[in-house]
Amino acid sequence: MTKVTALFDEIFQAFTRALRYGVRLIGGMSPAALLGAALVLALICAVLPLALTLFVVFLLVKLAFGASVLARRPRYTTYKDVE
C-alpha cells in the first residue's frame, strides 16, 4: 500500500510543479502575448474537434457509398474457351 501512496504522491507533486510553472509562465506574459495565446488555444480547441468530426463523417460516407457501389456491381463470371 505504501507504494501506491508514494506513486500518488509523486503524481501530485509533478502535477503541482507543472501547474506552478504554468502560472509563472502566464504571469510573466504581456497582455498582448496572453491574448494571442488565449486566441490560439481557443482556435485549437474549437477547430480540432470540428476537423476530426468532419473527417470521421466523410470517411463513414465514403465507406457507405463504396459498400453500396460494390453491392450493386454484377459478379464476374469466369470465361470458358469455346471452339
Tab-separated table of C-alpha atoms in Angstrom:
chain	number	residue	atom	x	y	z
A	1	MET	CA	0.000	0.000	0.000
A	2	THR	CA	2.893	2.369	0.632
A	3	LYS	CA	3.999	2.013	-2.992
A	4	VAL	CA	0.585	3.135	-4.188
A	5	THR	CA	0.553	6.159	-1.894
A	6	ALA	CA	4.115	7.009	-2.944
A	7	LEU	CA	3.048	6.819	-6.582
A	8	PHE	CA	0.065	9.107	-5.987
A	9	ASP	CA	2.278	11.489	-4.015
A	10	GLU	CA	4.772	11.633	-6.892
A	11	ILE	CA	1.971	12.229	-9.412
A	12	PHE	CA	0.561	15.003	-7.217
A	13	GLN	CA	3.974	16.664	-6.877
A	14	ALA	CA	4.573	16.519	-10.639
A	15	PHE	CA	1.130	17.998	-11.282
A	16	THR	CA	1.661	20.832	-8.804
A	17	ARG	CA	5.113	21.577	-10.307
A	18	ALA	CA	3.606	21.768	-13.779
A	19	LEU	CA	0.776	23.960	-12.517
A	20	ARG	CA	3.194	26.339	-10.778
A	21	TYR	CA	5.318	26.511	-13.933
A	22	GLY	CA	2.231	27.370	-15.985
A	23	VAL	CA	1.130	30.062	-13.546
A	24	ARG	CA	4.624	31.610	-13.573
A	25	LEU	CA	4.689	31.475	-17.365
A	26	ILE	CA	1.279	33.140	-17.695
A	27	GLY	CA	2.164	35.702	-15.023
A	28	GLY	CA	5.243	36.777	-16.971
A	29	MET	CA	3.412	37.283	-20.266
A	30	SER	CA	2.477	40.668	-21.605
A	31	PRO	CA	-1.230	41.318	-22.156
A	32	ALA	CA	-0.800	41.084	-25.933
A	33	ALA	CA	1.019	37.750	-25.679
A	34	LEU	CA	-1.599	36.487	-23.233
A	35	LEU	CA	-4.387	37.476	-25.630
A	36	GLY	CA	-2.588	35.796	-28.524
A	37	ALA	CA	-2.048	32.608	-26.534
A	38	ALA	CA	-5.699	32.578	-25.485
A	39	LEU	CA	-6.852	33.039	-29.079
A	40	VAL	CA	-4.573	30.270	-30.352
A	41	LEU	CA	-5.735	27.923	-27.601
A	42	ALA	CA	-9.386	28.732	-28.308
A	43	LEU	CA	-8.844	28.177	-32.024
A	44	ILE	CA	-7.201	24.819	-31.382
A	45	CYS	CA	-9.974	23.759	-29.005
A	46	ALA	CA	-12.668	24.794	-31.494
A	47	VAL	CA	-11.199	23.756	-34.850
A	48	LEU	CA	-9.508	20.480	-33.975
A	49	PRO	CA	-12.657	18.651	-32.774
A	50	LEU	CA	-14.583	20.007	-35.760
A	51	ALA	CA	-11.927	18.773	-38.183
A	52	LEU	CA	-11.813	15.337	-36.579
A	53	THR	CA	-15.609	15.068	-36.603
A	54	LEU	CA	-15.827	16.052	-40.253
A	55	PHE	CA	-13.076	13.568	-41.103
A	56	VAL	CA	-14.983	10.743	-39.423
A	57	VAL	CA	-18.287	11.751	-41.051
A	58	PHE	CA	-16.821	11.906	-44.548
A	59	LEU	CA	-14.947	8.652	-44.005
A	60	LEU	CA	-18.186	6.918	-42.998
A	61	VAL	CA	-19.987	8.400	-46.020
A	62	LYS	CA	-17.182	7.203	-48.280
A	63	LEU	CA	-17.302	3.700	-46.810
A	64	ALA	CA	-21.094	3.515	-47.059
A	65	PHE	CA	-21.047	4.735	-50.653
A	66	GLY	CA	-18.283	2.306	-51.554
A	67	ALA	CA	-20.158	-0.582	-49.967
A	68	SER	CA	-23.338	0.257	-51.872
A	69	VAL	CA	-21.462	0.526	-55.175
A	70	LEU	CA	-19.727	-2.798	-54.595
A	71	ALA	CA	-23.023	-4.447	-53.695
A	72	ARG	CA	-24.631	-3.310	-56.977
A	73	ARG	CA	-21.832	-4.495	-59.257
A	74	PRO	CA	-22.529	-7.672	-61.183
A	75	ARG	CA	-20.456	-10.648	-60.230
A	76	TYR	CA	-17.764	-11.527	-62.679
A	77	THR	CA	-18.092	-14.901	-64.349
A	78	THR	CA	-15.206	-16.980	-65.430
A	79	TYR	CA	-14.960	-17.254	-69.168
A	80	LYS	CA	-14.552	-20.582	-70.871
A	81	ASP	CA	-12.749	-21.020	-74.142
A	82	VAL	CA	-15.294	-22.206	-76.676
A	83	GLU	CA	-14.079	-23.546	-80.003
